[in-house]
Amino acid sequence: MIFSFVFSLDHLIGTYKKPYIAIINGITMGGGVGLSIHGKYRIATEKTLFAMPETAIGLFPDVGATYFLPRLKGKLGIYLGLTGHRLKGITSVLLRILYT
């Protein structure tokens, strides 16, 4: 039940007609990444810490992350998906995952 709700919410955010703005201020990991990444406007701050830590212990990334990780440039998505590496706000902006 919970997964169908999350799938539906991710889809709604990704296809929403009105602007969806995710202001990512502070620690955003796992499901928070999955919810924020599908919006057209993803804003990072100097306090942003962005990661998929569940992958570091061998779990699959959140449903939202399994969509966006393989679409990142080069091998970045594979690296983040396998390691759970944490990105600071400026790094996520430079990699064009988030914006300022």
C-alpha positions as MATLAB code, in Angstrom:
seq = 'MIFSFVFSLDHLIGTYKKPYIAIINGITMGGGVGLSIHGKYRIATEKTLFAMPETAIGLFPDVGATYFLPRLKGKLGIYLGLTGHRLKGITSVLLRILYT';
ca = [
       0.000    0.000    0.000;
       2.702    2.501    0.947;
       4.682    1.799   -2.231;
       1.696    2.390   -4.495;
       1.156    5.725   -2.746;
       4.814    6.711   -3.244;
       4.746    5.623   -6.909;
       1.602    7.671   -7.464;
       3.017   10.709   -5.688;
       6.278   10.585   -7.682;
       4.279   10.365  -10.900;
       2.012   13.241   -9.870;
       5.006   15.459   -9.054;
       6.689   14.606  -12.369;
       3.607   15.336  -14.457;
       2.061   18.185  -12.458;
       0.955   21.083  -14.671;
       1.665   23.807  -12.120;
       5.271   24.594  -11.158;
       6.529   22.250   -8.430;
       9.431   23.778   -6.534;
      11.559   21.648   -4.206;
      13.739   23.762   -1.934;
      16.302   21.303   -0.623;
      17.697   22.883    2.523;
      19.528   20.571    4.897;
      19.755   16.792    4.877;
      17.781   15.247    2.029;
      18.263   11.513    1.716;
      16.419    8.448    0.512;
      12.727    9.113    0.060;
      13.269   12.880    0.309;
      15.493   12.705   -2.753;
      12.882   10.586   -4.506;
      10.181   13.171   -3.841;
      12.208   16.264   -4.664;
      13.999   15.116   -7.810;
      10.925   14.874  -10.068;
      10.000   18.553   -9.842;
      11.068   20.901  -12.592;
      12.668   23.289  -10.108;
      15.067   21.733   -7.566;
      16.830   24.383   -5.526;
      19.880   23.649   -3.390;
      21.203   25.812   -0.558;
      24.547   25.995    1.184;
      23.129   23.573    3.803;
      22.062   20.879    1.318;
      23.334   17.347    1.861;
      21.943   15.097   -0.871;
      22.364   11.291   -0.885;
      20.895    7.832   -1.283;
      22.473    6.220    1.828;
      20.473    2.993    1.597;
      22.624    1.915   -1.330;
      25.747    1.980    0.872;
      24.324   -0.921    2.902;
      23.179   -2.920   -0.110;
      19.554   -1.809   -0.439;
      17.988   -0.566   -3.659;
      17.541    3.190   -4.049;
      14.150    4.784   -3.512;
      11.693    4.504   -6.389;
      12.283    8.122   -7.388;
      16.038    7.634   -7.515;
      15.835    4.546   -9.709;
      14.326    6.806  -12.343;
      16.773    9.716  -12.201;
      20.088    7.967  -11.408;
      20.504    6.216  -14.776;
      19.717    9.485  -16.555;
      22.657   11.391  -15.055;
      25.604   12.149  -17.314;
      28.357    9.594  -17.723;
      28.686    7.042  -14.958;
      27.639    9.420  -12.172;
      24.293    7.710  -11.571;
      25.914    4.302  -11.326;
      28.492    5.654   -8.880;
      25.894    7.325   -6.660;
      23.601    4.305   -6.845;
      26.324    1.890   -5.789;
      28.116    3.936   -3.141;
      25.512    6.153   -1.486;
      28.040    9.002   -1.745;
      26.821   12.244   -0.180;
      26.813   15.420   -2.244;
      26.977   18.895   -0.764;
      24.779   21.598   -2.272;
      27.455   23.153   -4.480;
      28.550   19.764   -5.806;
      24.994   18.794   -6.718;
      24.637   22.121   -8.545;
      27.924   21.703  -10.419;
      26.799   18.202  -11.483;
      23.484   19.715  -12.647;
      21.352   17.552  -10.381;
      20.073   20.579   -8.441;
      19.983   24.305   -9.131;
      20.592   27.506   -7.173;
];
